Amino acid sequence: MNANKIYPWYFSSGAIVLYLLFIVAPALLGIYYSFTDWNSYSSEKNFIGLEHFRTILAGDPTYLLFIKNTVLFTLVTSIAKTVLGLFLALLLVSGVKAANLHRMIIFSPQVLSFLIVGLVFKSLLDPNNGFVNVTLRSMGLDVLAQNWLGSLTWAMPSIMAVDTWKGMGYIMVLFIAGLLAIPRDYYEAASIDGAGFGQKLFRITIPMLMPTITIATVLNITYGLRVFDAIYVLTNGGPGNATDVINTAVYSSFAKGYWGLGSALSTILFVIMAIISFFIIRLMNRKVEY
């Protein structure tokens, strides 16, 4: 009996050691460094308490803009990916022709590097010769042509749209798996009782999909809060700081040698992710139990 208890720990000990060494230890060091003035201009690491956090949360309003952009990006893209992913999943499991081909096409952007996606969309959204503006002008809709990635108004929505296009295929696949796991008997019984599409959707499909919705929501939120590549490739935080988020600020801080400040920003991001994920999981689980 004792051997049976020991064996799982014995066989997983290597993975546990690697996890502690490469995940837990760096995370704890990062939290510690966020309370120091560690930088590239001095060999000393002096403990300064909450000074970095005061600067970020109450000192420099620029950092509050980064936090606001991060939360806004996460909220919009999470909702968009979830809604579009569910819509596409419902469409593709409803018996549409060539469903497998459509799944492959919609999912394919997910496997592409954002460097490639970003370069393609930078070309498509070019204000002068980009496909989008050229098409709008050819249709006589010059008033709709915009400097999509260089405008304070349109830069962030454009990045959100590109990110949603790239990521919704993955969420769609999750929902397809969830939909196929729902017993058909429920829908047949509902049809016999005269239930329409809307009643089936809100009384059978969505409640039964709640575990999948929870997973999709947490994945979307954690990705949105950690976003870097989409911003860096498409606008590099511009124009000005209009599209800067927490991770681009972390990158900038480390690049400039302010490692303690960058660690503090990372710590704030970690806390935000942990709190939001915790409450989302609790909320979704309550709905499932209900």
Coordinates of C-alpha atoms in Angstrom, one line a residue:
M1 CA 0.0 0.0 0.0
N2 CA 2.8 2.3 0.9
A3 CA 4.6 1.5 -2.3
N4 CA 1.5 2.3 -4.3
K5 CA 1.5 5.8 -2.7
I6 CA 5.2 6.3 -3.4
Y7 CA 5.3 5.2 -7.0
P8 CA 3.3 8.2 -8.4
W9 CA 5.6 10.6 -6.6
Y10 CA 8.6 8.7 -7.7
F11 CA 7.7 8.7 -11.4
S12 CA 6.6 12.3 -11.4
S13 CA 9.5 13.6 -9.4
G14 CA 11.5 14.6 -12.5
A15 CA 8.7 16.7 -13.9
I16 CA 8.1 18.3 -10.5
V17 CA 11.8 19.2 -10.1
L18 CA 11.8 20.8 -13.6
Y19 CA 8.6 22.6 -12.9
L20 CA 9.9 24.0 -9.6
L21 CA 13.3 24.9 -11.3
F22 CA 12.0 26.6 -14.5
I23 CA 8.6 27.9 -13.5
V24 CA 8.2 28.4 -9.8
A25 CA 11.7 29.6 -8.9
P26 CA 11.8 32.3 -11.7
A27 CA 8.3 33.4 -10.8
L28 CA 9.3 33.8 -7.1
L29 CA 12.5 35.6 -8.1
G30 CA 10.5 38.0 -10.3
I31 CA 8.2 38.8 -7.4
Y32 CA 11.2 39.5 -5.2
Y33 CA 12.9 41.7 -7.8
S34 CA 9.8 43.8 -8.1
F35 CA 10.5 45.1 -4.6
T36 CA 14.0 46.2 -5.6
D37 CA 15.6 48.9 -7.7
W38 CA 17.4 46.2 -9.8
N39 CA 18.7 47.9 -13.0
S40 CA 21.5 47.7 -15.6
Y41 CA 23.1 50.9 -14.2
S42 CA 24.1 49.6 -10.8
S43 CA 25.4 46.3 -9.5
E44 CA 23.4 46.7 -6.3
K45 CA 19.9 45.5 -5.7
N46 CA 18.4 47.7 -3.0
F47 CA 15.0 46.8 -1.4
I48 CA 12.6 49.7 -2.1
G49 CA 9.3 48.1 -1.0
L50 CA 6.2 49.2 -2.9
E51 CA 7.9 52.1 -4.8
H52 CA 7.5 50.5 -8.2
F53 CA 3.9 49.6 -7.5
R54 CA 3.2 53.2 -6.4
T55 CA 4.7 54.5 -9.6
I56 CA 2.6 52.1 -11.7
L57 CA -0.7 52.4 -10.0
A58 CA -0.6 56.0 -8.7
G59 CA 2.4 57.8 -10.0
D60 CA 2.7 57.8 -13.8
P61 CA -0.7 57.8 -15.6
T62 CA 1.0 56.2 -18.6
Y63 CA 1.0 52.9 -16.8
L64 CA -2.7 53.1 -16.0
L65 CA -3.2 53.5 -19.8
F66 CA -1.3 50.2 -20.3
I67 CA -3.4 48.5 -17.8
K68 CA -6.6 49.9 -19.3
N69 CA -5.6 48.8 -22.8
T70 CA -4.8 45.3 -21.6
V71 CA -8.1 44.9 -19.9
L72 CA -10.0 46.4 -22.9
F73 CA -8.2 44.2 -25.3
T74 CA -8.8 41.1 -23.2
L75 CA -12.5 41.9 -22.7
V76 CA -13.3 42.6 -26.4
T77 CA -11.3 39.7 -27.9
S78 CA -12.5 37.2 -25.3
I79 CA -16.2 38.0 -26.0
A80 CA -15.6 38.1 -29.8
K81 CA -13.7 34.8 -30.0
T82 CA -16.2 33.1 -27.7
V83 CA -19.3 34.3 -29.6
L84 CA -17.9 33.7 -33.1
G85 CA -16.3 30.4 -32.1
L86 CA -19.7 29.2 -30.8
F87 CA -21.6 30.5 -33.9
L88 CA -19.1 28.7 -36.2
A89 CA -19.3 25.5 -34.2
L90 CA -23.1 25.5 -34.3
L91 CA -23.0 26.1 -38.0
L92 CA -20.5 23.4 -38.8
V93 CA -22.2 20.7 -36.7
S94 CA -25.6 21.4 -38.2
G95 CA -24.8 19.4 -41.4
V96 CA -23.3 22.1 -43.6
K97 CA -21.6 20.7 -46.7
A98 CA -17.8 20.2 -46.6
A99 CA -17.8 20.8 -42.9
N100 CA -14.4 19.3 -42.4
L101 CA -12.9 21.5 -45.1
H102 CA -14.4 24.6 -43.5
R103 CA -13.1 23.6 -40.1
M104 CA -9.6 23.2 -41.5
I105 CA -9.8 26.6 -43.3
I106 CA -11.1 28.4 -40.2
F107 CA -8.6 26.8 -37.9
S108 CA -5.6 27.2 -40.1
P109 CA -4.7 30.8 -39.0
Q110 CA -4.2 29.4 -35.4
V111 CA -1.1 27.5 -36.5
L112 CA 0.5 30.5 -38.2
S113 CA 3.1 32.6 -36.4
F114 CA 1.8 36.1 -35.5
L115 CA 4.8 37.5 -37.3
I116 CA 3.5 36.1 -40.6
V117 CA -0.1 37.1 -39.8
G118 CA 1.0 40.6 -38.7
L119 CA 3.1 41.3 -41.8
V120 CA 0.2 40.2 -44.0
F121 CA -2.3 42.4 -42.2
K122 CA 0.1 45.3 -42.1
S123 CA 0.1 45.1 -45.9
L124 CA -3.7 44.7 -46.2
L125 CA -4.3 47.6 -43.8
D126 CA -1.7 50.0 -45.4
P127 CA -3.4 53.4 -45.6
N128 CA -2.2 54.1 -49.2
N129 CA -1.9 50.8 -51.1
G130 CA -3.5 48.3 -48.7
F131 CA -6.2 46.0 -50.0
V132 CA -8.8 47.3 -47.6
N133 CA -8.5 50.9 -48.5
V134 CA -8.0 50.3 -52.2
T135 CA -11.2 48.2 -52.2
L136 CA -13.2 50.9 -50.3
R137 CA -12.0 53.6 -52.6
S138 CA -12.9 51.6 -55.7
M139 CA -16.4 51.3 -54.4
G140 CA -16.7 55.0 -53.9
L141 CA -16.4 54.7 -50.1
D142 CA -13.4 57.0 -49.6
V143 CA -14.9 58.3 -46.4
L144 CA -14.5 54.8 -44.8
A145 CA -10.8 54.5 -45.8
Q146 CA -8.7 54.9 -42.6
N147 CA -5.2 54.8 -41.4
W148 CA -6.1 51.6 -39.6
L149 CA -2.9 51.0 -37.7
G150 CA -1.8 54.6 -37.4
S151 CA -4.9 56.2 -36.0
L152 CA -5.6 56.8 -32.3
T153 CA -9.2 55.8 -33.0
W154 CA -8.7 52.7 -35.2
A155 CA -5.4 51.2 -34.2
M156 CA -6.6 49.2 -31.2
P157 CA -9.9 48.0 -32.8
S158 CA -7.8 46.9 -35.8
I159 CA -5.5 44.8 -33.7
M160 CA -8.5 43.3 -31.8
A161 CA -10.0 42.3 -35.2
V162 CA -6.8 40.7 -36.4
D163 CA -6.3 38.8 -33.1
T164 CA -9.9 37.6 -33.1
W165 CA -9.6 36.4 -36.7
K166 CA -6.5 34.4 -35.8
G167 CA -7.8 32.9 -32.6
M168 CA -11.4 32.1 -33.1
G169 CA -10.7 28.9 -35.0
Y170 CA -9.2 27.3 -31.9
I171 CA -12.2 28.2 -29.8
M172 CA -14.4 26.9 -32.5
V173 CA -12.7 23.5 -32.3
L174 CA -13.3 23.4 -28.5
F175 CA -17.0 24.1 -29.0
I176 CA -17.3 21.5 -31.7
A177 CA -15.9 18.9 -29.4
G178 CA -18.3 20.0 -26.7
L179 CA -21.3 20.0 -29.0
L180 CA -20.5 16.5 -30.3
A181 CA -20.4 15.3 -26.7
I182 CA -24.0 16.4 -26.0
P183 CA -26.4 13.4 -26.3
R184 CA -28.8 13.7 -29.2
D185 CA -31.6 12.3 -27.1
Y186 CA -32.0 15.7 -25.4
Y187 CA -32.6 17.5 -28.7
E188 CA -35.0 14.7 -29.9
A189 CA -37.0 15.0 -26.6
A190 CA -37.1 18.8 -26.9
S191 CA -38.3 18.6 -30.5
I192 CA -41.1 16.2 -29.5
D193 CA -42.1 18.8 -26.9
G194 CA -42.2 21.5 -29.6
A195 CA -39.1 23.4 -28.5
G196 CA -37.6 25.7 -31.2
F197 CA -34.0 26.5 -32.0
G198 CA -33.7 29.3 -29.4
Q199 CA -35.2 27.1 -26.6
K200 CA -32.8 24.3 -27.4
L201 CA -29.9 26.7 -27.6
F202 CA -30.5 28.3 -24.2
R203 CA -31.9 25.4 -22.3
I204 CA -29.8 22.5 -23.6
T205 CA -26.8 23.6 -25.6
I206 CA -25.4 26.4 -23.6
P207 CA -25.9 24.8 -20.2
M208 CA -24.3 21.6 -21.4
L209 CA -21.5 23.6 -22.9
M210 CA -20.7 25.5 -19.7
P211 CA -17.6 23.5 -18.9
T212 CA -16.3 24.2 -22.4
I213 CA -17.3 27.8 -22.2
T214 CA -15.3 28.0 -18.9
I215 CA -12.2 26.6 -20.6
A216 CA -12.6 28.8 -23.6
T217 CA -13.1 31.9 -21.4
V218 CA -10.1 31.2 -19.2
L219 CA -7.9 30.6 -22.3
N220 CA -9.1 33.7 -24.0
I221 CA -8.6 35.8 -20.9
T222 CA -5.1 34.5 -20.1
Y223 CA -4.0 35.0 -23.7
G224 CA -5.5 38.5 -23.8
L225 CA -3.8 39.6 -20.6
R226 CA -0.5 38.2 -21.9
V227 CA -0.8 39.7 -25.4
F228 CA 2.5 40.9 -26.8
D229 CA 3.1 39.6 -30.3
A230 CA 0.0 41.1 -31.9
I231 CA 0.8 44.6 -30.5
Y232 CA 4.5 44.4 -31.2
V233 CA 4.2 43.2 -34.8
L234 CA 1.3 45.4 -35.9
T235 CA 1.9 48.8 -34.2
N236 CA 4.8 48.3 -31.7
G237 CA 2.6 50.1 -29.2
G238 CA 1.9 53.1 -31.4
P239 CA 0.7 55.6 -32.4
G240 CA 2.3 57.1 -29.3
N241 CA 1.3 54.7 -26.5
A242 CA -2.2 54.2 -27.8
T243 CA -1.9 50.4 -28.2
D244 CA 0.7 49.7 -25.5
V245 CA -0.3 47.0 -23.0
I246 CA 1.4 45.6 -19.9
N247 CA 3.6 43.2 -21.7
T248 CA 4.9 45.8 -24.2
A249 CA 5.7 47.9 -21.1
V250 CA 7.5 45.0 -19.5
Y251 CA 9.5 44.5 -22.7
S252 CA 10.3 48.2 -22.9
S253 CA 11.4 48.3 -19.2
F254 CA 13.7 45.3 -19.5
A255 CA 15.1 46.7 -22.8
K256 CA 15.9 50.0 -21.1
G257 CA 17.6 48.2 -18.1
Y258 CA 14.9 48.9 -15.5
W259 CA 14.5 45.2 -14.5
G260 CA 12.9 45.9 -11.1
L261 CA 10.2 47.9 -12.7
G262 CA 9.6 45.3 -15.4
S263 CA 9.3 42.6 -12.7
A264 CA 6.7 44.8 -10.9
L265 CA 4.7 45.1 -14.1
S266 CA 4.9 41.3 -14.5
T267 CA 3.8 40.8 -10.9
I268 CA 0.7 43.0 -11.4
L269 CA -0.2 41.1 -14.6
F270 CA 0.1 37.8 -12.7
V271 CA -2.2 39.0 -9.9
I272 CA -4.8 40.3 -12.4
M273 CA -4.7 37.0 -14.3
A274 CA -5.0 35.0 -11.1
I275 CA -7.9 37.0 -9.7
I276 CA -9.9 37.1 -12.9
S277 CA -9.4 33.4 -13.7
F278 CA -10.5 32.5 -10.1
F279 CA -13.7 34.4 -10.3
I280 CA -14.5 33.2 -13.8
I281 CA -14.1 29.6 -12.8
R282 CA -16.2 30.1 -9.7
L283 CA -18.9 31.9 -11.7
M284 CA -19.1 29.3 -14.4
N285 CA -19.1 26.4 -11.9
R286 CA -22.0 27.9 -10.1
K287 CA -24.0 28.1 -13.4
V288 CA -23.2 24.5 -14.1
E289 CA -24.4 23.3 -10.7
Y290 CA -27.5 25.4 -11.0

